[in-house]
Short mmCIF file of N, CA and C in Angstrom, two decimals:
data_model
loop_
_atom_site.label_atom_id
_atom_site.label_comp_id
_atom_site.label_asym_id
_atom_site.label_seq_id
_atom_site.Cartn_x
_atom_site.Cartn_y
_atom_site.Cartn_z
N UNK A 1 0.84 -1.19 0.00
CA UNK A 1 0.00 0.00 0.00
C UNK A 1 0.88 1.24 0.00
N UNK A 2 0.45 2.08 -1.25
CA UNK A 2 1.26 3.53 -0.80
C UNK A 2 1.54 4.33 0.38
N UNK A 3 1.81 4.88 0.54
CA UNK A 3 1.97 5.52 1.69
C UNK A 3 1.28 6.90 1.45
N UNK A 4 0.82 7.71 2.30
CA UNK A 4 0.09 9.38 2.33
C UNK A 4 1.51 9.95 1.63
N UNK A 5 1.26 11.11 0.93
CA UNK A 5 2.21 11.68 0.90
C UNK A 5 2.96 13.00 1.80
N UNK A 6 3.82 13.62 2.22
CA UNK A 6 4.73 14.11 2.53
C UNK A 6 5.11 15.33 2.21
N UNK A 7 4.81 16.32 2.31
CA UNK A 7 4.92 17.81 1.45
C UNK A 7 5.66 19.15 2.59
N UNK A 8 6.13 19.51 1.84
CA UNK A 8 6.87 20.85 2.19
C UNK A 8 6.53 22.22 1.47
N UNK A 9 5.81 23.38 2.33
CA UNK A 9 5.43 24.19 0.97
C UNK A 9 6.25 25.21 1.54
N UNK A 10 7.38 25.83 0.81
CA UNK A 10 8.42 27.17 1.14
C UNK A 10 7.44 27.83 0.33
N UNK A 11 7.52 29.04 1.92
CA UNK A 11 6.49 30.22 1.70
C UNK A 11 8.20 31.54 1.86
N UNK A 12 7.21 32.81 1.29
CA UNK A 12 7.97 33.44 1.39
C UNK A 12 7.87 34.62 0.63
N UNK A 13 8.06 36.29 1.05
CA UNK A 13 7.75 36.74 -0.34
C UNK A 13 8.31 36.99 -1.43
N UNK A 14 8.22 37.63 -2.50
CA UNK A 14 8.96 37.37 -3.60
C UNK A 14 10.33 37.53 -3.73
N UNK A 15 11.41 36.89 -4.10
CA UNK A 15 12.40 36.72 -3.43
C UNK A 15 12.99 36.49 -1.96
N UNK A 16 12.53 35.86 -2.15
CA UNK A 16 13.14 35.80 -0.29
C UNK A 16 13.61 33.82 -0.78
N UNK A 17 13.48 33.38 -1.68
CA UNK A 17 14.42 32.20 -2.55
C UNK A 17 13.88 30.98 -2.03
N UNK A 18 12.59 31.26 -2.49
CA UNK A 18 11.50 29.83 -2.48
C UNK A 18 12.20 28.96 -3.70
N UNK A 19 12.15 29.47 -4.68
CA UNK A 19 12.62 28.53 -5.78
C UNK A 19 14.05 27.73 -5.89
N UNK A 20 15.03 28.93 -5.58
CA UNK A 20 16.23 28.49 -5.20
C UNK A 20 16.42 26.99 -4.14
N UNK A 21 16.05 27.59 -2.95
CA UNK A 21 15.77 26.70 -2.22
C UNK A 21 15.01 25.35 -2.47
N UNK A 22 13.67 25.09 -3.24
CA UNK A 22 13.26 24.23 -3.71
C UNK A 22 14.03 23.10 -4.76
N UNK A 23 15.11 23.67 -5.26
CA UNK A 23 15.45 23.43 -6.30
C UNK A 23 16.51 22.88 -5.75
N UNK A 24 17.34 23.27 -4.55
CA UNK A 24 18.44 23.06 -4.12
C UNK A 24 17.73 21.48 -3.29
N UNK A 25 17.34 21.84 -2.54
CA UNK A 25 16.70 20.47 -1.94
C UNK A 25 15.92 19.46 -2.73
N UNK A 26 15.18 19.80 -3.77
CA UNK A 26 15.03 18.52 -4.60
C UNK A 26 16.40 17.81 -5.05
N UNK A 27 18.09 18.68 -5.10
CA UNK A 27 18.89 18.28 -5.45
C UNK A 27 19.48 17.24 -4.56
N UNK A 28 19.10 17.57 -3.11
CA UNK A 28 19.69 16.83 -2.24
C UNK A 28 19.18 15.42 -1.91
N UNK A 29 17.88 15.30 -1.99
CA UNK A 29 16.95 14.41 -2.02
C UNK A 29 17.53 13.25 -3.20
N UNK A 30 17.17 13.75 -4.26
CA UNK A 30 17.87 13.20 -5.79
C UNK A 30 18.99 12.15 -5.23
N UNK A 31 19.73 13.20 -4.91
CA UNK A 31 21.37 12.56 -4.43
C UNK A 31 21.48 11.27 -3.29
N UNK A 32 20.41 11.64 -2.50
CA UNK A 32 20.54 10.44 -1.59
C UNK A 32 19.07 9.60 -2.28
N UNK A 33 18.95 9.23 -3.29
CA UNK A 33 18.11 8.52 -4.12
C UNK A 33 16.43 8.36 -3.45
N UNK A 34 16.13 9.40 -2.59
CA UNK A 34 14.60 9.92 -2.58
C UNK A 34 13.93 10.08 -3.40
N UNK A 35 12.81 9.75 -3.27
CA UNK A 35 11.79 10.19 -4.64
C UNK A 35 11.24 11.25 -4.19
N UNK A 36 10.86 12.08 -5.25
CA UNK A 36 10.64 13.84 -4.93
C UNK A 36 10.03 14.23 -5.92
N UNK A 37 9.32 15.16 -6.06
CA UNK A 37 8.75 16.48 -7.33
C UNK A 37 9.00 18.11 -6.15
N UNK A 38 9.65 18.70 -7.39
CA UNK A 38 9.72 19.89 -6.89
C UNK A 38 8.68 20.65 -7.89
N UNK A 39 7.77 21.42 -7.05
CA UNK A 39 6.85 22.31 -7.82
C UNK A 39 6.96 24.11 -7.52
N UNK A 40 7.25 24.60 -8.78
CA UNK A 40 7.04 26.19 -8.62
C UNK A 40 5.58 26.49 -8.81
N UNK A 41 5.09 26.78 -7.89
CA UNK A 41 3.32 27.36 -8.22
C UNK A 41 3.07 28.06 -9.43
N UNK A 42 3.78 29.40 -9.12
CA UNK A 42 4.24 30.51 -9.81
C UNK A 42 3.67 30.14 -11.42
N UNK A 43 4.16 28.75 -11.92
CA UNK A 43 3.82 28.81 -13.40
C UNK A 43 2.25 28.03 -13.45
N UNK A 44 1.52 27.52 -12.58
CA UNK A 44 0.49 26.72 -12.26
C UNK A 44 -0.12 28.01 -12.40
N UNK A 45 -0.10 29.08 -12.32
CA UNK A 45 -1.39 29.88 -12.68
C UNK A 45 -1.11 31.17 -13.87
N UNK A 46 -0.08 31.04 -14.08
CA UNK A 46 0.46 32.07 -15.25
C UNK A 46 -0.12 31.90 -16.35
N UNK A 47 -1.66 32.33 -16.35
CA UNK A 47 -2.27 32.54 -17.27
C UNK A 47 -2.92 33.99 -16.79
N UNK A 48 -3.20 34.63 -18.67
CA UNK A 48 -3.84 36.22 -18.35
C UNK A 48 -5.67 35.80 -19.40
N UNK A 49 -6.71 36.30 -18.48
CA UNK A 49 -6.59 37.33 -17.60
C UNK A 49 -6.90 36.25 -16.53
N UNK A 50 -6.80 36.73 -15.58
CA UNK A 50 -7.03 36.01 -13.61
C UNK A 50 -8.46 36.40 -14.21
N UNK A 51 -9.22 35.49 -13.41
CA UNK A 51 -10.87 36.05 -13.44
C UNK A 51 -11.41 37.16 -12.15
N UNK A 52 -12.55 37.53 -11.98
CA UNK A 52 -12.43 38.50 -11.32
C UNK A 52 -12.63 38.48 -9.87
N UNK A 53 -12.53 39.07 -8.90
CA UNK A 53 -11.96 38.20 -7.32
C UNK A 53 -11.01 37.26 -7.35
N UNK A 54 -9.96 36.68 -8.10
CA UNK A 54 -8.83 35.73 -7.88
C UNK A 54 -7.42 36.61 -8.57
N UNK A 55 -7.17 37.39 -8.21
CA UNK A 55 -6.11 38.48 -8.76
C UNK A 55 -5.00 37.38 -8.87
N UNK A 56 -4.14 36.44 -8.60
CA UNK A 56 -3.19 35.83 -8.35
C UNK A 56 -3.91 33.99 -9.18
N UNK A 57 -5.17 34.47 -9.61
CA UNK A 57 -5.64 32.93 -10.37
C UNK A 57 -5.31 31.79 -9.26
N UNK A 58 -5.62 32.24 -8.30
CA UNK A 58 -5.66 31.46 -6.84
C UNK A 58 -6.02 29.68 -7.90
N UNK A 59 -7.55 29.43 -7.79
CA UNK A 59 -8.41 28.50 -8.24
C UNK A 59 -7.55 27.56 -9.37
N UNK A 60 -6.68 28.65 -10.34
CA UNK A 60 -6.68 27.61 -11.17
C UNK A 60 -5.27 27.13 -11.10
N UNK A 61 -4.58 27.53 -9.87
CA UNK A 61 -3.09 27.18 -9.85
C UNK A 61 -3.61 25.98 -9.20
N UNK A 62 -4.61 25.75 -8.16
CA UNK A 62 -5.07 24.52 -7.16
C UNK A 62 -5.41 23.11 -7.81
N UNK A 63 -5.90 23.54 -9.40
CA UNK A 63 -6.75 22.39 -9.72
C UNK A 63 -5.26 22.08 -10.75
N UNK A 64 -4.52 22.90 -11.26
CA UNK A 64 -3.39 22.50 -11.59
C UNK A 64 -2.51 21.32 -10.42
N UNK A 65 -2.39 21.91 -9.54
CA UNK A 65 -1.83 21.39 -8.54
C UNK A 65 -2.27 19.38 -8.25
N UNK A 66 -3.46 19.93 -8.25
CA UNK A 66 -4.14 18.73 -8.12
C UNK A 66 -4.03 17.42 -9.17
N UNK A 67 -4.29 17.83 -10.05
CA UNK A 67 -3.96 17.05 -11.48
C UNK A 67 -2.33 16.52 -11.67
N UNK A 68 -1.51 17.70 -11.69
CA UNK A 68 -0.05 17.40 -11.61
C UNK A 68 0.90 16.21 -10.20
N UNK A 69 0.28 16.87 -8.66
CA UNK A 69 0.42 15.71 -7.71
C UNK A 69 -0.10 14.48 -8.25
N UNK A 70 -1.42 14.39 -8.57
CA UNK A 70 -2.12 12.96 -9.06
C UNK A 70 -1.42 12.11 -10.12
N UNK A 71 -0.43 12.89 -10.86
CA UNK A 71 0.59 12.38 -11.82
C UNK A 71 1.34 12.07 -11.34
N UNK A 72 2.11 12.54 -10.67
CA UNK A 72 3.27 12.23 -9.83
C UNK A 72 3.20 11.23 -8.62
N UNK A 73 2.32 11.31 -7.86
CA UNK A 73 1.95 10.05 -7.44
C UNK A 73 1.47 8.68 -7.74
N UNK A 74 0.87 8.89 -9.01
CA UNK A 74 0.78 7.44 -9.92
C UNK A 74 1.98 7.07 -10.10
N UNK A 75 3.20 8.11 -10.40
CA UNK A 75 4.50 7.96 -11.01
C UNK A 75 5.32 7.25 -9.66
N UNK A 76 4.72 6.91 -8.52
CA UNK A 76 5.54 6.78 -7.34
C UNK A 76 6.24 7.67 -6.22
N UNK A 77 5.85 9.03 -6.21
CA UNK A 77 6.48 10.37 -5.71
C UNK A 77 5.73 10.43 -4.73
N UNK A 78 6.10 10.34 -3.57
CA UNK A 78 5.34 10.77 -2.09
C UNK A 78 6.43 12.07 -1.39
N UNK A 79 7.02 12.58 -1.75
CA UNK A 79 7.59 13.44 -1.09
C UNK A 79 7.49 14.82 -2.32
N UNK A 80 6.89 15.81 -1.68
CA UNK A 80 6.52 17.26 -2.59
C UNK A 80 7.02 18.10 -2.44
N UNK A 81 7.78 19.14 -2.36
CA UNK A 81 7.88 20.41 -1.95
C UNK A 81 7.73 21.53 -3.13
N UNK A 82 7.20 22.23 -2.39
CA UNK A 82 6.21 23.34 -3.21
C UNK A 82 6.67 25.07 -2.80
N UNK A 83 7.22 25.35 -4.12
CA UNK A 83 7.81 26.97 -3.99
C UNK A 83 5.99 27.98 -4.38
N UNK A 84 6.13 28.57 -3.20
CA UNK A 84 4.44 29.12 -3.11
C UNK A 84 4.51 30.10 -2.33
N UNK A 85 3.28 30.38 -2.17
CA UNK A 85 2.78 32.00 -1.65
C UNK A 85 1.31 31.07 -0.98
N UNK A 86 1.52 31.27 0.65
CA UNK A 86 0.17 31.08 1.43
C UNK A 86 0.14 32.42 2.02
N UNK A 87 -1.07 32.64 2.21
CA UNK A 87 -1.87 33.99 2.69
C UNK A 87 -2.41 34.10 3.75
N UNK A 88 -3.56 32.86 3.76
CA UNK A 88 -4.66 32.17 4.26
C UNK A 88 -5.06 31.05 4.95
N UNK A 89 -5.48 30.90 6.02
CA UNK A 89 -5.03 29.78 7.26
C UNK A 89 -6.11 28.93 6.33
N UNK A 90 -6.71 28.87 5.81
CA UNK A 90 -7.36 28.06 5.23
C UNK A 90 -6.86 27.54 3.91
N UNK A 91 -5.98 28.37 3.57
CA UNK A 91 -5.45 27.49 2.28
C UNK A 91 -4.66 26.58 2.40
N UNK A 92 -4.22 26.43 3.80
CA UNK A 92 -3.18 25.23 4.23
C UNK A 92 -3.70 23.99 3.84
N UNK A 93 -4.90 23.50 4.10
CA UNK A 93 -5.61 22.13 4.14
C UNK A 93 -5.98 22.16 2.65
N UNK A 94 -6.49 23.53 1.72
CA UNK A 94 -7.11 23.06 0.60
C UNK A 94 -5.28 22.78 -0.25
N UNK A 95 -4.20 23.26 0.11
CA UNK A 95 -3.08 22.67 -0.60
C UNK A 95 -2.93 20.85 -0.22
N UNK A 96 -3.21 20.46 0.97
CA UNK A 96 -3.13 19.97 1.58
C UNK A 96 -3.70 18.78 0.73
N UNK A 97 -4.84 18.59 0.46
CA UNK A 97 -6.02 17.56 -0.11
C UNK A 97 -5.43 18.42 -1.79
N UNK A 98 -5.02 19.15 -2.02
CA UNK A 98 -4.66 19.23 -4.02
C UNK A 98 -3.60 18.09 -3.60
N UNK A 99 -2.68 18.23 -3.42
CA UNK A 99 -1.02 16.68 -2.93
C UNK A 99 -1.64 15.43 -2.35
N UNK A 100 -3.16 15.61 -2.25
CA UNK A 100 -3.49 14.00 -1.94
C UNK A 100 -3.38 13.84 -0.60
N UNK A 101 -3.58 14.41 0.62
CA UNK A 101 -3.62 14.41 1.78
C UNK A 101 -2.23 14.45 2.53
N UNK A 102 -2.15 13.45 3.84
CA UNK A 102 -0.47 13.51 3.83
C UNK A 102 -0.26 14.54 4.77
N UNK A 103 1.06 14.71 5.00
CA UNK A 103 1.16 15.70 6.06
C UNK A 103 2.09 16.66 5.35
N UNK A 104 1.66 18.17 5.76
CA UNK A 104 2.28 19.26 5.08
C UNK A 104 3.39 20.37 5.71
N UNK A 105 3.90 20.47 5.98
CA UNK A 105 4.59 21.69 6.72
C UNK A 105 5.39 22.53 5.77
N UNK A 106 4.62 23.76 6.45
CA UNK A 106 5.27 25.45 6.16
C UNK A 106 5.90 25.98 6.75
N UNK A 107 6.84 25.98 5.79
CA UNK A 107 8.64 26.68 6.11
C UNK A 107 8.76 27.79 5.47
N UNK A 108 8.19 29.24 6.16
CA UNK A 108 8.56 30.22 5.81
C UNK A 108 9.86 30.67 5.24
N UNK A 109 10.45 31.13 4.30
CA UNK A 109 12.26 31.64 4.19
C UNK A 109 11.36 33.07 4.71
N UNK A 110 12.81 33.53 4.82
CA UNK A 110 12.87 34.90 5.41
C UNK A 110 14.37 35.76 5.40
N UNK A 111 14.00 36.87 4.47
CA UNK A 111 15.28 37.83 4.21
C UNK A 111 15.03 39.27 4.68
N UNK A 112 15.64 39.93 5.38
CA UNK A 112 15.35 41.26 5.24
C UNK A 112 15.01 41.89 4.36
N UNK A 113 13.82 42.52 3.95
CA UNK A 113 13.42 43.11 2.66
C UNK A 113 14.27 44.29 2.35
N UNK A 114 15.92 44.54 2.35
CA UNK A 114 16.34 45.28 1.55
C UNK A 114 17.69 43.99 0.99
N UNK A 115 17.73 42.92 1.36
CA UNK A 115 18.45 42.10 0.60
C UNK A 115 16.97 41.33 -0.32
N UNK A 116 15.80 41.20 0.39
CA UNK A 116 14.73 40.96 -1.03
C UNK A 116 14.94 41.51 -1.94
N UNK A 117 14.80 43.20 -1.94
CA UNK A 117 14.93 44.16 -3.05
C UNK A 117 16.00 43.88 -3.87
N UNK A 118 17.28 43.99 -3.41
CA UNK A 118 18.87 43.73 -4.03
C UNK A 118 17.95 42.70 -4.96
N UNK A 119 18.02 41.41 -4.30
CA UNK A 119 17.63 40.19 -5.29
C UNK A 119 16.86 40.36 -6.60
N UNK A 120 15.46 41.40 -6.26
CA UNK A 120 14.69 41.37 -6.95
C UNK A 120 15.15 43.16 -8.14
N UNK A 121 16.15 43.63 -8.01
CA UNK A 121 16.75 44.47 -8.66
C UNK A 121 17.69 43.79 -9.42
N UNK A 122 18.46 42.61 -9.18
CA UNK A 122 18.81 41.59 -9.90
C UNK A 122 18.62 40.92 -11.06
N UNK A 123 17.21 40.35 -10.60
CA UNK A 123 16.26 39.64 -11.37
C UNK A 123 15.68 40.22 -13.00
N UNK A 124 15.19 41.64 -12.41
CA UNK A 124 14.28 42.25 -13.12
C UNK A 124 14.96 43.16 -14.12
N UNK A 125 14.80 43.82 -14.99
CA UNK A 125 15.03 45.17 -15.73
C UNK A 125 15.22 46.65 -14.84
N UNK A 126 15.96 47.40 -15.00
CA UNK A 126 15.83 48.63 -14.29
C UNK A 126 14.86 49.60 -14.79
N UNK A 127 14.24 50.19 -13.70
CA UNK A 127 13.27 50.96 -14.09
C UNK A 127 11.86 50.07 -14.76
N UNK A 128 11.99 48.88 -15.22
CA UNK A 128 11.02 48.61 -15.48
C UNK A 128 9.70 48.30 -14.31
N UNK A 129 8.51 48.22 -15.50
CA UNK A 129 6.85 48.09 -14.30
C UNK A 129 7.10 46.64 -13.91
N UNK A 130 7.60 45.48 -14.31
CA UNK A 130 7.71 44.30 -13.38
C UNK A 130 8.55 44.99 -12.08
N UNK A 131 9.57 45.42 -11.95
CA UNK A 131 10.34 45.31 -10.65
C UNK A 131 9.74 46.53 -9.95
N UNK A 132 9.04 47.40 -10.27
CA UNK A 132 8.43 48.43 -9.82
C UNK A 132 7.11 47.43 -8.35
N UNK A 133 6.84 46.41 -9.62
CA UNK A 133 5.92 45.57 -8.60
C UNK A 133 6.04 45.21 -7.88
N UNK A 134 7.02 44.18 -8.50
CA UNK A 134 7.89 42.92 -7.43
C UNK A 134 8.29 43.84 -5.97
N UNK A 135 8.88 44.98 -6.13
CA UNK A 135 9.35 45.75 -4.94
C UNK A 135 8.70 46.19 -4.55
N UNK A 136 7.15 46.59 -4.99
CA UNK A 136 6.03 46.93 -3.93
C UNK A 136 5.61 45.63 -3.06
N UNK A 137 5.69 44.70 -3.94
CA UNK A 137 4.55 43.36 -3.55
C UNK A 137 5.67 43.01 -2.50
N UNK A 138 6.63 42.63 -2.30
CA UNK A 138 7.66 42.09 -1.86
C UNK A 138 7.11 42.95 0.14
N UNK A 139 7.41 43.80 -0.34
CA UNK A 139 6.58 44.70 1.51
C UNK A 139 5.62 44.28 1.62
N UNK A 140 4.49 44.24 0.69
CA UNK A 140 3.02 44.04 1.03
C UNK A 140 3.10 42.45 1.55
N UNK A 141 3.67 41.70 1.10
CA UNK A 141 3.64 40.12 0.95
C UNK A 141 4.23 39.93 2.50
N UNK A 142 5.41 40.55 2.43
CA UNK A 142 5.98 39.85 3.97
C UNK A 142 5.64 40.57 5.11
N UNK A 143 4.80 41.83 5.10
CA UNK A 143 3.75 42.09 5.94
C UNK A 143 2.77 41.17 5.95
N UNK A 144 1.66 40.86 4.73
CA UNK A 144 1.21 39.69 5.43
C UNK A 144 1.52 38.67 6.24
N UNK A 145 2.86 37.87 5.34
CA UNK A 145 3.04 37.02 5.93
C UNK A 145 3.33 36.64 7.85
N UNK A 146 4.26 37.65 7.85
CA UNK A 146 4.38 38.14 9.32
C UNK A 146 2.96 38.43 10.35
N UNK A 147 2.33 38.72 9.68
CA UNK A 147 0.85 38.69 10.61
C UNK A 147 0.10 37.69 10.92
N UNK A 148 0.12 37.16 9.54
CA UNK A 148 -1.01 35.65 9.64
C UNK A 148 0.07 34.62 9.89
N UNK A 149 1.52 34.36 10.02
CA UNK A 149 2.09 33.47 11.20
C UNK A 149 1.28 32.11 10.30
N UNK A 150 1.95 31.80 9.63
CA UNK A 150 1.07 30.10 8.77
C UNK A 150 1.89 29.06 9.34
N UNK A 151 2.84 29.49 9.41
CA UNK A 151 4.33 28.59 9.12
C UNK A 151 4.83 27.76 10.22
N UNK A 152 4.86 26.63 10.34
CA UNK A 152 5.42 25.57 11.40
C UNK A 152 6.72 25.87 11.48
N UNK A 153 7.70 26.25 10.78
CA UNK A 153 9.43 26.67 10.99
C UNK A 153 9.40 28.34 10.12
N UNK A 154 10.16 28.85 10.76
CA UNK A 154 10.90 30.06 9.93
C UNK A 154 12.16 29.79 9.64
N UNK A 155 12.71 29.83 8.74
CA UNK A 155 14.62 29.58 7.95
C UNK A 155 14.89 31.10 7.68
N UNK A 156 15.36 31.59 7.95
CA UNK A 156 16.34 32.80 7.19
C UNK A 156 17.35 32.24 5.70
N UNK A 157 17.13 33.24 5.21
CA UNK A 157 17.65 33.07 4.00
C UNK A 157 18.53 34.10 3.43
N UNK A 158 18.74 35.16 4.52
CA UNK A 158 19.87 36.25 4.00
C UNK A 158 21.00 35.82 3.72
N UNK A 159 21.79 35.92 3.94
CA UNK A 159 23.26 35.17 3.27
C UNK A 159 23.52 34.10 2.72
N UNK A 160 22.58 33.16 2.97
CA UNK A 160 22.95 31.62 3.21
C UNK A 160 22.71 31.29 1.54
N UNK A 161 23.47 29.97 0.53
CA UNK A 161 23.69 29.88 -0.14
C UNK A 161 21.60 28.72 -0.35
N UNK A 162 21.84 28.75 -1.45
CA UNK A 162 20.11 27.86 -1.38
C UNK A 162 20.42 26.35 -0.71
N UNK A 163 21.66 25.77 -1.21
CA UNK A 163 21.86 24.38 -0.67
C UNK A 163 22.49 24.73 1.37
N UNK A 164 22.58 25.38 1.40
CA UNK A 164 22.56 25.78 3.37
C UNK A 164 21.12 25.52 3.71
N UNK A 165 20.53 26.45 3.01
CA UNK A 165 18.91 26.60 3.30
C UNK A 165 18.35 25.55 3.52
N UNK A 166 18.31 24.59 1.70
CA UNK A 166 17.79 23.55 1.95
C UNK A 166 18.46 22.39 3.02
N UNK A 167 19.65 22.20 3.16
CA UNK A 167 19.83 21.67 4.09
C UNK A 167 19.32 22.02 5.56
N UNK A 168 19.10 23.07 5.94
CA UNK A 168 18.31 23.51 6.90
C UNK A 168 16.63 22.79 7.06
N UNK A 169 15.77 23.64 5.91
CA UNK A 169 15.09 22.59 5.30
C UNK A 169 14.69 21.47 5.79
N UNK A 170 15.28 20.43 4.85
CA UNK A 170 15.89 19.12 5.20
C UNK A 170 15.66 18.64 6.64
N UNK A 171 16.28 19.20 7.54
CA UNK A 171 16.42 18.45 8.71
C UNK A 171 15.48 19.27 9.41
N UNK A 172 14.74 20.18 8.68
CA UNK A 172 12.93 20.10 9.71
C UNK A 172 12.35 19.61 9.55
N UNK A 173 11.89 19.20 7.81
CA UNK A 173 10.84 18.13 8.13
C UNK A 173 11.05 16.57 8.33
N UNK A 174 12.63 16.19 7.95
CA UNK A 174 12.86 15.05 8.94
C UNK A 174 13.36 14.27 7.70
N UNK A 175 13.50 14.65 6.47
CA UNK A 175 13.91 13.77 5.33
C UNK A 175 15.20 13.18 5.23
#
């Protein structure tokens, strides 16, 4: 009998190196011959236009989600971790049942939002309206986050290289 699956969702706001991190720890996993899917949300709803009340296409990144775990678990993958954006104490459980039940824990990263910015001045074009965003949203985001408190661990992520992180990571949820 399969087993429930196993999920990790790195929260965090934009830049603060959900992906990095995801990416680094699916590497580590790999290496010690774990079975794993690493998922960026981010492209699970990157479609235009969002409909109206779901600014972020909340709905259709979920049923993505859902469909894609259900693949991956036919494929044999019980261990998930998921580069994402939670908001909402209630969206914990509906991520929760998209991965097929299982147990989930949220691992906030966390950077001082003027090494966010650096990052996300990096990333982007100068002067352009993406990083104009990203550097608004980036305050707005980790103010939320900091209020609504979702997260079973906090990791810092200022200096630390993504494979530190994920090794950090790693030895919270017990892999």
């Amino acid at each position: 009998m399969a087993m429930d699956p196993e999920s990790v969702f790195l929260n965090g706001t934009v830049g603060a190196g959900k992906t990095s991190t995801g990416e680094a720890l699916h590497s580590l996993l790999a290496a010690d011959g774990i079975n794993n899917a690493v998922i960026d949300l981010d492209g699970f709803r990157r479609s235009w236009p969002a409909p109206p009340g779901d600014r972020f296409n909340h709905e259709l990144e979920l049923r993505n989600l859902r469909a894609v775990a259900g693949n991956y678990r036919d494929a044999g993958v019980r261990r998930f971790i998921l580069a994402g954006v939670l908001e909402q104490p209630a969206e914990v459980d509906r991520y929760r049942a998209a991965l097929g039940g299982g147990k989930l824990t949220v691992i906030r990263l966390k950077a001082p939002i003027d090494i966010v910015q650096e990052r996300l001045r990096n990333r982007h074009e100068p002067k352009s309206l993406e990083l104009a965003w990203h550097l608004d949203r980036s305050v707005e985001l980790d103010e939320i986050l900091s209020n609504v408190r979702l997260d079973t661990h906090v990791v810092t992520t200022e200096r630390q290289s993504p494979n530190l992180v994920a090794q950090a990571v790693r030895a919270l949820v017990g892999w």
